[in-house]
Short mmCIF file of the N, C-alpha and C atoms (twelve columns), coordinates in Angstrom:
data_MODEL
# 
_entry.id   MODEL 
# 
loop_
_atom_site.group_PDB 
_atom_site.id 
_atom_site.type_symbol 
_atom_site.label_atom_id 
_atom_site.label_alt_id 
_atom_site.label_comp_id 
_atom_site.label_asym_id 
_atom_site.label_seq_id 
_atom_site.Cartn_x 
_atom_site.Cartn_y 
_atom_site.Cartn_z 
_atom_site.pdbx_PDB_model_num 
ATOM 1   N N  . MET A 1   40.884  -0.575  51.592  1 
ATOM 2   C CA . MET A 1   42.175  0.063   51.710  1 
ATOM 3   C C  . MET A 1   41.995  1.266   52.631  1 
ATOM 4   N N  . ASN A 2   42.906  1.338   53.626  1 
ATOM 5   C CA . ASN A 2   42.795  2.458   54.572  1 
ATOM 6   C C  . ASN A 2   43.564  3.674   54.057  1 
ATOM 7   N N  . GLN A 3   43.506  4.783   54.822  1 
ATOM 8   C CA . GLN A 3   44.111  6.068   54.416  1 
ATOM 9   C C  . GLN A 3   45.615  5.936   54.230  1 
ATOM 10  N N  . ASP A 4   46.288  5.249   55.125  1 
ATOM 11  C CA . ASP A 4   47.740  5.115   55.030  1 
ATOM 12  C C  . ASP A 4   48.138  4.328   53.779  1 
ATOM 13  N N  . GLU A 5   47.405  3.256   53.510  1 
ATOM 14  C CA . GLU A 5   47.707  2.482   52.306  1 
ATOM 15  C C  . GLU A 5   47.519  3.327   51.053  1 
ATOM 16  N N  . ARG A 6   46.491  4.142   51.055  1 
ATOM 17  C CA . ARG A 6   46.230  5.017   49.907  1 
ATOM 18  C C  . ARG A 6   47.373  6.012   49.737  1 
ATOM 19  N N  . LEU A 7   47.839  6.576   50.841  1 
ATOM 20  C CA . LEU A 7   48.927  7.560   50.762  1 
ATOM 21  C C  . LEU A 7   50.204  6.905   50.251  1 
ATOM 22  N N  . LEU A 8   50.468  5.680   50.703  1 
ATOM 23  C CA . LEU A 8   51.652  4.976   50.241  1 
ATOM 24  C C  . LEU A 8   51.567  4.672   48.742  1 
ATOM 25  N N  . MET A 9   50.351  4.449   48.232  1 
ATOM 26  C CA . MET A 9   50.185  4.137   46.818  1 
ATOM 27  C C  . MET A 9   50.105  5.403   45.966  1 
ATOM 28  N N  . GLY A 10  50.171  6.567   46.583  1 
ATOM 29  C CA . GLY A 10  50.177  7.797   45.819  1 
ATOM 30  C C  . GLY A 10  48.830  8.476   45.720  1 
ATOM 31  N N  . TYR A 11  47.829  7.940   46.391  1 
ATOM 32  C CA . TYR A 11  46.527  8.596   46.368  1 
ATOM 33  C C  . TYR A 11  46.517  9.721   47.375  1 
ATOM 34  N N  . THR A 12  45.933  10.797  47.033  1 
ATOM 35  C CA . THR A 12  45.725  11.903  47.973  1 
ATOM 36  C C  . THR A 12  44.249  12.243  47.923  1 
ATOM 37  N N  . PRO A 13  43.735  12.928  48.897  1 
ATOM 38  C CA . PRO A 13  42.319  13.315  48.862  1 
ATOM 39  C C  . PRO A 13  41.992  14.087  47.575  1 
ATOM 40  N N  . PHE A 14  42.952  14.895  47.088  1 
ATOM 41  C CA . PHE A 14  42.727  15.639  45.848  1 
ATOM 42  C C  . PHE A 14  42.559  14.671  44.677  1 
ATOM 43  N N  . ASP A 15  43.406  13.650  44.658  1 
ATOM 44  C CA . ASP A 15  43.326  12.674  43.577  1 
ATOM 45  C C  . ASP A 15  41.976  11.990  43.573  1 
ATOM 46  N N  . ARG A 16  41.515  11.629  44.757  1 
ATOM 47  C CA . ARG A 16  40.222  10.948  44.848  1 
ATOM 48  C C  . ARG A 16  39.110  11.855  44.307  1 
ATOM 49  N N  . ASN A 17  39.106  13.082  44.733  1 
ATOM 50  C CA . ASN A 17  38.090  14.021  44.260  1 
ATOM 51  C C  . ASN A 17  38.210  14.211  42.736  1 
ATOM 52  N N  . HIS A 18  39.444  14.279  42.298  1 
ATOM 53  C CA . HIS A 18  39.679  14.439  40.863  1 
ATOM 54  C C  . HIS A 18  39.145  13.232  40.089  1 
ATOM 55  N N  . TYR A 19  39.449  12.028  40.577  1 
ATOM 56  C CA . TYR A 19  38.975  10.821  39.907  1 
ATOM 57  C C  . TYR A 19  37.448  10.702  39.959  1 
ATOM 58  N N  . GLU A 20  36.873  11.029  41.083  1 
ATOM 59  C CA . GLU A 20  35.410  10.980  41.189  1 
ATOM 60  C C  . GLU A 20  34.773  11.981  40.226  1 
ATOM 61  N N  . ALA A 21  35.354  13.172  40.156  1 
ATOM 62  C CA . ALA A 21  34.838  14.185  39.221  1 
ATOM 63  C C  . ALA A 21  34.996  13.701  37.780  1 
ATOM 64  N N  . GLU A 22  36.132  13.072  37.483  1 
ATOM 65  C CA . GLU A 22  36.364  12.559  36.127  1 
ATOM 66  C C  . GLU A 22  35.374  11.446  35.794  1 
ATOM 67  N N  . ILE A 23  35.114  10.581  36.762  1 
ATOM 68  C CA . ILE A 23  34.139  9.503   36.556  1 
ATOM 69  C C  . ILE A 23  32.753  10.086  36.315  1 
ATOM 70  N N  . LYS A 24  32.375  11.084  37.098  1 
ATOM 71  C CA . LYS A 24  31.072  11.734  36.921  1 
ATOM 72  C C  . LYS A 24  31.003  12.403  35.548  1 
ATOM 73  N N  . ARG A 25  32.083  13.071  35.136  1 
ATOM 74  C CA . ARG A 25  32.103  13.750  33.839  1 
ATOM 75  C C  . ARG A 25  31.956  12.736  32.709  1 
ATOM 76  N N  . GLN A 26  32.726  11.638  32.800  1 
ATOM 77  C CA . GLN A 26  32.633  10.617  31.756  1 
ATOM 78  C C  . GLN A 26  31.261  9.942   31.748  1 
ATOM 79  N N  . THR A 27  30.708  9.712   32.933  1 
ATOM 80  C CA . THR A 27  29.375  9.127   33.036  1 
ATOM 81  C C  . THR A 27  28.340  10.054  32.388  1 
ATOM 82  N N  . GLN A 28  28.436  11.340  32.693  1 
ATOM 83  C CA . GLN A 28  27.508  12.306  32.096  1 
ATOM 84  C C  . GLN A 28  27.674  12.354  30.575  1 
ATOM 85  N N  . HIS A 29  28.939  12.309  30.129  1 
ATOM 86  C CA . HIS A 29  29.204  12.315  28.685  1 
ATOM 87  C C  . HIS A 29  28.587  11.081  28.024  1 
ATOM 88  N N  . MET A 30  28.720  9.921   28.661  1 
ATOM 89  C CA . MET A 30  28.134  8.694   28.116  1 
ATOM 90  C C  . MET A 30  26.611  8.791   28.090  1 
ATOM 91  N N  . GLN A 31  26.028  9.343   29.168  1 
ATOM 92  C CA . GLN A 31  24.576  9.503   29.193  1 
ATOM 93  C C  . GLN A 31  24.116  10.455  28.091  1 
ATOM 94  N N  . ASP A 32  24.836  11.571  27.919  1 
ATOM 95  C CA . ASP A 32  24.494  12.531  26.860  1 
ATOM 96  C C  . ASP A 32  24.599  11.874  25.481  1 
ATOM 97  N N  . THR A 33  25.658  11.091  25.296  1 
ATOM 98  C CA . THR A 33  25.847  10.390  24.030  1 
ATOM 99  C C  . THR A 33  24.714  9.401   23.795  1 
ATOM 100 N N  . CYS A 34  24.345  8.659   24.820  1 
ATOM 101 C CA . CYS A 34  23.242  7.692   24.691  1 
ATOM 102 C C  . CYS A 34  21.929  8.405   24.365  1 
ATOM 103 N N  . HIS A 35  21.678  9.526   25.048  1 
ATOM 104 C CA . HIS A 35  20.454  10.282  24.760  1 
ATOM 105 C C  . HIS A 35  20.461  10.790  23.316  1 
ATOM 106 N N  . ALA A 36  21.616  11.241  22.849  1 
ATOM 107 C CA . ALA A 36  21.722  11.724  21.465  1 
ATOM 108 C C  . ALA A 36  21.471  10.582  20.484  1 
ATOM 109 N N  . ILE A 37  22.008  9.412   20.785  1 
ATOM 110 C CA . ILE A 37  21.788  8.245   19.922  1 
ATOM 111 C C  . ILE A 37  20.306  7.877   19.899  1 
ATOM 112 N N  . VAL A 38  19.667  7.879   21.063  1 
ATOM 113 C CA . VAL A 38  18.239  7.558   21.143  1 
ATOM 114 C C  . VAL A 38  17.426  8.579   20.352  1 
ATOM 115 N N  . ASP A 39  17.771  9.868   20.487  1 
ATOM 116 C CA . ASP A 39  17.068  10.914  19.732  1 
ATOM 117 C C  . ASP A 39  17.262  10.715  18.228  1 
ATOM 118 N N  . ASP A 40  18.493  10.414  17.812  1 
ATOM 119 C CA . ASP A 40  18.762  10.169  16.394  1 
ATOM 120 C C  . ASP A 40  17.970  8.969   15.880  1 
ATOM 121 N N  . MET A 41  17.923  7.916   16.672  1 
ATOM 122 C CA . MET A 41  17.176  6.721   16.277  1 
ATOM 123 C C  . MET A 41  15.689  7.038   16.177  1 
ATOM 124 N N  . ALA A 42  15.163  7.815   17.118  1 
ATOM 125 C CA . ALA A 42  13.747  8.199   17.074  1 
ATOM 126 C C  . ALA A 42  13.462  9.013   15.812  1 
ATOM 127 N N  . ASN A 43  14.363  9.914   15.449  1 
ATOM 128 C CA . ASN A 43  14.193  10.699  14.226  1 
ATOM 129 C C  . ASN A 43  14.236  9.807   12.990  1 
ATOM 130 N N  . LEU A 44  15.159  8.848   12.979  1 
ATOM 131 C CA . LEU A 44  15.242  7.922   11.845  1 
ATOM 132 C C  . LEU A 44  13.974  7.076   11.720  1 
ATOM 133 N N  . VAL A 45  13.470  6.611   12.842  1 
ATOM 134 C CA . VAL A 45  12.240  5.816   12.828  1 
ATOM 135 C C  . VAL A 45  11.079  6.665   12.315  1 
ATOM 136 N N  . SER A 46  11.017  7.909   12.757  1 
ATOM 137 C CA . SER A 46  9.964   8.822   12.298  1 
ATOM 138 C C  . SER A 46  10.068  9.062   10.798  1 
ATOM 139 N N  . GLU A 47  11.284  9.303   10.309  1 
ATOM 140 C CA . GLU A 47  11.481  9.502   8.870   1 
ATOM 141 C C  . GLU A 47  11.094  8.253   8.088   1 
ATOM 142 N N  . LEU A 48  11.486  7.100   8.590   1 
ATOM 143 C CA . LEU A 48  11.138  5.844   7.922   1 
ATOM 144 C C  . LEU A 48  9.630   5.651   7.903   1 
ATOM 145 N N  . ALA A 49  8.969   5.959   9.005   1 
ATOM 146 C CA . ALA A 49  7.507   5.844   9.053   1 
ATOM 147 C C  . ALA A 49  6.863   6.765   8.020   1 
ATOM 148 N N  . ASN A 50  7.388   7.978   7.887   1 
ATOM 149 C CA . ASN A 50  6.846   8.909   6.886   1 
ATOM 150 C C  . ASN A 50  7.056   8.381   5.471   1 
ATOM 151 N N  . ILE A 51  8.249   7.849   5.216   1 
ATOM 152 C CA . ILE A 51  8.544   7.301   3.894   1 
ATOM 153 C C  . ILE A 51  7.606   6.130   3.593   1 
ATOM 154 N N  . LEU A 52  7.453   5.225   4.559   1 
ATOM 155 C CA . LEU A 52  6.566   4.075   4.359   1 
ATOM 156 C C  . LEU A 52  5.122   4.519   4.185   1 
ATOM 157 N N  . SER A 53  4.706   5.515   4.947   1 
ATOM 158 C CA . SER A 53  3.343   6.028   4.836   1 
ATOM 159 C C  . SER A 53  3.100   6.613   3.449   1 
ATOM 160 N N  . ASP A 54  4.055   7.411   2.967   1 
ATOM 161 C CA . ASP A 54  3.932   7.985   1.620   1 
ATOM 162 C C  . ASP A 54  3.890   6.882   0.571   1 
ATOM 163 N N  . HIS A 55  4.746   5.883   0.748   1 
ATOM 164 C CA . HIS A 55  4.795   4.764   -0.203  1 
ATOM 165 C C  . HIS A 55  3.467   3.999   -0.194  1 
ATOM 166 N N  . MET A 56  2.942   3.741   0.994   1 
ATOM 167 C CA . MET A 56  1.683   3.016   1.101   1 
ATOM 168 C C  . MET A 56  0.542   3.820   0.484   1 
ATOM 169 N N  . GLU A 57  0.518   5.144   0.738   1 
ATOM 170 C CA . GLU A 57  -0.515  5.989   0.150   1 
ATOM 171 C C  . GLU A 57  -0.436  5.928   -1.370  1 
ATOM 172 N N  . SER A 58  0.778   5.946   -1.891  1 
ATOM 173 C CA . SER A 58  0.976   5.873   -3.339  1 
ATOM 174 C C  . SER A 58  0.470   4.537   -3.874  1 
ATOM 175 N N  . GLN A 59  0.785   3.458   -3.178  1 
ATOM 176 C CA . GLN A 59  0.335   2.140   -3.621  1 
ATOM 177 C C  . GLN A 59  -1.181  2.022   -3.567  1 
ATOM 178 N N  . VAL A 60  -1.778  2.535   -2.498  1 
ATOM 179 C CA . VAL A 60  -3.239  2.476   -2.362  1 
ATOM 180 C C  . VAL A 60  -3.894  3.269   -3.491  1 
ATOM 181 N N  . ALA A 61  -3.347  4.451   -3.778  1 
ATOM 182 C CA . ALA A 61  -3.895  5.272   -4.872  1 
ATOM 183 C C  . ALA A 61  -3.757  4.547   -6.206  1 
ATOM 184 N N  . ASP A 62  -2.626  3.884   -6.417  1 
ATOM 185 C CA . ASP A 62  -2.400  3.141   -7.662  1 
ATOM 186 C C  . ASP A 62  -3.390  1.979   -7.782  1 
ATOM 187 N N  . ILE A 63  -3.584  1.244   -6.710  1 
ATOM 188 C CA . ILE A 63  -4.532  0.120   -6.717  1 
ATOM 189 C C  . ILE A 63  -5.949  0.640   -6.967  1 
ATOM 190 N N  . HIS A 64  -6.287  1.754   -6.335  1 
ATOM 191 C CA . HIS A 64  -7.616  2.341   -6.529  1 
ATOM 192 C C  . HIS A 64  -7.822  2.721   -8.002  1 
ATOM 193 N N  . ARG A 65  -6.803  3.326   -8.624  1 
ATOM 194 C CA . ARG A 65  -6.900  3.694   -10.041 1 
ATOM 195 C C  . ARG A 65  -7.078  2.449   -10.914 1 
ATOM 196 N N  . ARG A 66  -6.334  1.395   -10.597 1 
ATOM 197 C CA . ARG A 66  -6.460  0.160   -11.393 1 
ATOM 198 C C  . ARG A 66  -7.847  -0.448  -11.259 1 
ATOM 199 N N  . PHE A 67  -8.393  -0.451  -10.029 1 
ATOM 200 C CA . PHE A 67  -9.740  -0.983  -9.833  1 
ATOM 201 C C  . PHE A 67  -10.773 -0.152  -10.593 1 
ATOM 202 N N  . GLN A 68  -10.608 1.158   -10.571 1 
ATOM 203 C CA . GLN A 68  -11.536 2.010   -11.319 1 
ATOM 204 C C  . GLN A 68  -11.455 1.719   -12.818 1 
ATOM 205 N N  . THR A 69  -10.230 1.577   -13.313 1 
ATOM 206 C CA . THR A 69  -10.043 1.275   -14.736 1 
ATOM 207 C C  . THR A 69  -10.680 -0.066  -15.086 1 
ATOM 208 N N  . GLN A 70  -10.440 -1.073  -14.245 1 
ATOM 209 C CA . GLN A 70  -11.017 -2.394  -14.502 1 
ATOM 210 C C  . GLN A 70  -12.537 -2.355  -14.431 1 
ATOM 211 N N  . ALA A 71  -13.082 -1.612  -13.463 1 
ATOM 212 C CA . ALA A 71  -14.542 -1.508  -13.349 1 
ATOM 213 C C  . ALA A 71  -15.120 -0.842  -14.596 1 
ATOM 214 N N  . GLN A 72  -14.441 0.178   -15.091 1 
ATOM 215 C CA . GLN A 72  -14.903 0.856   -16.308 1 
ATOM 216 C C  . GLN A 72  -14.830 -0.083  -17.506 1 
ATOM 217 N N  . GLU A 73  -13.749 -0.861  -17.621 1 
ATOM 218 C CA . GLU A 73  -13.621 -1.815  -18.718 1 
ATOM 219 C C  . GLU A 73  -14.721 -2.868  -18.656 1 
ATOM 220 N N  . ILE A 74  -15.009 -3.348  -17.457 1 
ATOM 221 C CA . ILE A 74  -16.069 -4.355  -17.297 1 
ATOM 222 C C  . ILE A 74  -17.414 -3.763  -17.711 1 
ATOM 223 N N  . GLN A 75  -17.676 -2.532  -17.294 1 
ATOM 224 C CA . GLN A 75  -18.934 -1.887  -17.656 1 
ATOM 225 C C  . GLN A 75  -19.040 -1.721  -19.169 1 
ATOM 226 N N  . GLU A 76  -17.950 -1.311  -19.815 1 
ATOM 227 C CA . GLU A 76  -17.954 -1.157  -21.268 1 
ATOM 228 C C  . GLU A 76  -18.197 -2.499  -21.960 1 
ATOM 229 N N  . LYS A 77  -17.581 -3.576  -21.444 1 
ATOM 230 C CA . LYS A 77  -17.780 -4.901  -22.036 1 
ATOM 231 C C  . LYS A 77  -19.218 -5.371  -21.846 1 
ATOM 232 N N  . GLU A 78  -19.796 -5.085  -20.682 1 
ATOM 233 C CA . GLU A 78  -21.194 -5.472  -20.449 1 
ATOM 234 C C  . GLU A 78  -22.126 -4.708  -21.383 1 
ATOM 235 N N  . GLU A 79  -21.846 -3.415  -21.583 1 
ATOM 236 C CA . GLU A 79  -22.669 -2.621  -22.510 1 
ATOM 237 C C  . GLU A 79  -22.524 -3.136  -23.936 1 
ATOM 238 N N  . TYR A 80  -21.313 -3.497  -24.339 1 
ATOM 239 C CA . TYR A 80  -21.076 -4.045  -25.679 1 
ATOM 240 C C  . TYR A 80  -21.805 -5.378  -25.844 1 
ATOM 241 N N  . GLN A 81  -21.726 -6.216  -24.808 1 
ATOM 242 C CA . GLN A 81  -22.399 -7.521  -24.850 1 
ATOM 243 C C  . GLN A 81  -23.914 -7.320  -24.966 1 
ATOM 244 N N  . GLU A 82  -24.450 -6.363  -24.231 1 
ATOM 245 C CA . GLU A 82  -25.884 -6.085  -24.301 1 
ATOM 246 C C  . GLU A 82  -26.256 -5.588  -25.701 1 
ATOM 247 N N  . SER A 83  -25.391 -4.748  -26.272 1 
ATOM 248 C CA . SER A 83  -25.619 -4.249  -27.632 1 
ATOM 249 C C  . SER A 83  -25.625 -5.403  -28.638 1 
ATOM 250 N N  . LEU A 84  -24.672 -6.320  -28.507 1 
ATOM 251 C CA . LEU A 84  -24.623 -7.489  -29.397 1 
ATOM 252 C C  . LEU A 84  -25.875 -8.354  -29.234 1 
ATOM 253 N N  . HIS A 85  -26.327 -8.500  -27.998 1 
ATOM 254 C CA . HIS A 85  -27.523 -9.304  -27.737 1 
ATOM 255 C C  . HIS A 85  -28.744 -8.676  -28.420 1 
ATOM 256 N N  . ILE A 86  -28.860 -7.353  -28.319 1 
ATOM 257 C CA . ILE A 86  -29.976 -6.653  -28.973 1 
ATOM 258 C C  . ILE A 86  -29.876 -6.810  -30.488 1 
ATOM 259 N N  . GLN A 87  -28.660 -6.684  -31.029 1 
ATOM 260 C CA . GLN A 87  -28.469 -6.850  -32.476 1 
ATOM 261 C C  . GLN A 87  -28.843 -8.265  -32.919 1 
ATOM 262 N N  . LEU A 88  -28.461 -9.248  -32.101 1 
ATOM 263 C CA . LEU A 88  -28.793 -10.632 -32.423 1 
ATOM 264 C C  . LEU A 88  -30.302 -10.847 -32.403 1 
ATOM 265 N N  . LEU A 89  -30.970 -10.313 -31.385 1 
ATOM 266 C CA . LEU A 89  -32.425 -10.452 -31.316 1 
ATOM 267 C C  . LEU A 89  -33.089 -9.749  -32.500 1 
ATOM 268 N N  . THR A 90  -32.557 -8.600  -32.866 1 
ATOM 269 C CA . THR A 90  -33.092 -7.878  -34.024 1 
ATOM 270 C C  . THR A 90  -32.890 -8.702  -35.289 1 
ATOM 271 N N  . PHE A 91  -31.716 -9.275  -35.464 1 
ATOM 272 C CA . PHE A 91  -31.420 -10.104 -36.635 1 
ATOM 273 C C  . PHE A 91  -32.363 -11.306 -36.691 1 
ATOM 274 N N  . VAL A 92  -32.549 -11.971 -35.550 1 
ATOM 275 C CA . VAL A 92  -33.434 -13.140 -35.509 1 
ATOM 276 C C  . VAL A 92  -34.856 -12.715 -35.874 1 
ATOM 277 N N  . GLY A 93  -35.282 -11.578 -35.352 1 
ATOM 278 C CA . GLY A 93  -36.630 -11.082 -35.678 1 
ATOM 279 C C  . GLY A 93  -36.769 -10.780 -37.153 1 
ATOM 280 N N  . VAL A 94  -35.770 -10.133 -37.744 1 
ATOM 281 C CA . VAL A 94  -35.806 -9.815  -39.174 1 
ATOM 282 C C  . VAL A 94  -35.814 -11.099 -39.994 1 
ATOM 283 N N  . MET A 95  -34.981 -12.064 -39.644 1 
ATOM 284 C CA . MET A 95  -34.930 -13.339 -40.376 1 
ATOM 285 C C  . MET A 95  -36.258 -14.084 -40.260 1 
ATOM 286 N N  . LYS A 96  -36.861 -14.056 -39.086 1 
ATOM 287 C CA . LYS A 96  -38.145 -14.735 -38.888 1 
ATOM 288 C C  . LYS A 96  -39.202 -14.089 -39.770 1 
ATOM 289 N N  . SER A 97  -39.197 -12.762 -39.793 1 
ATOM 290 C CA . SER A 97  -40.164 -12.054 -40.652 1 
ATOM 291 C C  . SER A 97  -39.904 -12.361 -42.123 1 
ATOM 292 N N  . ALA A 98  -38.616 -12.416 -42.496 1 
ATOM 293 C CA . ALA A 98  -38.289 -12.702 -43.910 1 
ATOM 294 C C  . ALA A 98  -38.739 -14.098 -44.295 1 
ATOM 295 N N  . TYR A 99  -38.518 -15.109 -43.446 1 
ATOM 296 C CA . TYR A 99  -38.958 -16.473 -43.758 1 
ATOM 297 C C  . TYR A 99  -40.477 -16.552 -43.799 1 
ATOM 298 N N  . THR A 100 -41.098 -15.849 -42.866 1 
ATOM 299 C CA . THR A 100 -42.560 -15.856 -42.853 1 
ATOM 300 C C  . THR A 100 -43.094 -15.275 -44.159 1 
ATOM 301 N N  . GLU A 101 -42.534 -14.152 -44.595 1 
ATOM 302 C CA . GLU A 101 -42.955 -13.525 -45.855 1 
ATOM 303 C C  . GLU A 101 -42.683 -14.451 -47.033 1 
ATOM 304 N N  . LEU A 102 -41.518 -15.090 -47.011 1 
ATOM 305 C CA . LEU A 102 -41.145 -15.989 -48.107 1 
ATOM 306 C C  . LEU A 102 -42.137 -17.123 -48.214 1 
ATOM 307 N N  . PHE A 103 -42.434 -17.779 -47.083 1 
ATOM 308 C CA . PHE A 103 -43.375 -18.895 -47.111 1 
ATOM 309 C C  . PHE A 103 -44.768 -18.439 -47.511 1 
ATOM 310 N N  . GLU A 104 -45.185 -17.282 -47.013 1 
ATOM 311 C CA . GLU A 104 -46.516 -16.784 -47.340 1 
ATOM 312 C C  . GLU A 104 -46.596 -16.397 -48.816 1 
ATOM 313 N N  . SER A 105 -45.486 -15.838 -49.358 1 
ATOM 314 C CA . SER A 105 -45.496 -15.464 -50.780 1 
ATOM 315 C C  . SER A 105 -45.530 -16.701 -51.667 1 
ATOM 316 N N  . MET A 106 -45.072 -17.819 -51.170 1 
ATOM 317 C CA . MET A 106 -45.095 -19.073 -51.926 1 
ATOM 318 C C  . MET A 106 -46.424 -19.792 -51.716 1 
ATOM 319 N N  . GLY A 107 -47.271 -19.204 -50.892 1 
ATOM 320 C CA . GLY A 107 -48.582 -19.785 -50.650 1 
ATOM 321 C C  . GLY A 107 -48.582 -20.892 -49.624 1 
ATOM 322 N N  . GLN A 108 -47.538 -20.974 -48.864 1 
ATOM 323 C CA . GLN A 108 -47.455 -22.014 -47.836 1 
ATOM 324 C C  . GLN A 108 -47.426 -21.349 -46.462 1 
ATOM 325 N N  . PRO A 109 -48.129 -21.960 -45.521 1 
ATOM 326 C CA . PRO A 109 -48.053 -21.407 -44.165 1 
ATOM 327 C C  . PRO A 109 -46.654 -21.670 -43.574 1 
ATOM 328 N N  . SER A 110 -46.216 -20.785 -42.736 1 
ATOM 329 C CA . SER A 110 -44.906 -20.966 -42.106 1 
ATOM 330 C C  . SER A 110 -45.057 -21.871 -40.897 1 
ATOM 331 N N  . HIS A 111 -44.777 -23.171 -41.105 1 
ATOM 332 C CA . HIS A 111 -44.966 -24.161 -40.036 1 
ATOM 333 C C  . HIS A 111 -43.904 -24.024 -38.944 1 
ATOM 334 N N  . GLY A 112 -42.663 -24.052 -39.294 1 
ATOM 335 C CA . GLY A 112 -41.579 -24.031 -38.293 1 
ATOM 336 C C  . GLY A 112 -41.168 -22.602 -37.995 1 
ATOM 337 N N  . SER A 113 -41.704 -22.097 -36.931 1 
ATOM 338 C CA . SER A 113 -41.335 -20.719 -36.578 1 
ATOM 339 C C  . SER A 113 -40.003 -20.716 -35.856 1 
ATOM 340 N N  . LEU A 114 -39.265 -19.650 -36.039 1 
ATOM 341 C CA . LEU A 114 -37.951 -19.523 -35.389 1 
ATOM 342 C C  . LEU A 114 -38.097 -18.752 -34.097 1 
ATOM 343 N N  . SER A 115 -38.435 -19.445 -33.048 1 
ATOM 344 C CA . SER A 115 -38.525 -18.722 -31.802 1 
ATOM 345 C C  . SER A 115 -37.525 -19.205 -30.808 1 
# 
């Protein structure tokens, strides 16, 4: 469109400058808005990462506590089992001695030993 056509349609050089300035202003406003949105999103992502990190740390600590508790329970059960084994061996030894004494007191050798 040439200058005369623009003048006939109501455009003036002032209008053009005004429209260009308005376009630049709106473009800048859109860019500022986009930058603000990006900044807000970055902050939200950072907050979410912190929340997830705290949650994960809490879960890891909880799992660690459970493993420690289970390890302690296993150790206690192993100690109890060892204690029972010693008691059983002691009982077998006492019974063997008692049978040996019984057979010897009856004047018979103890043929079948309990070993």
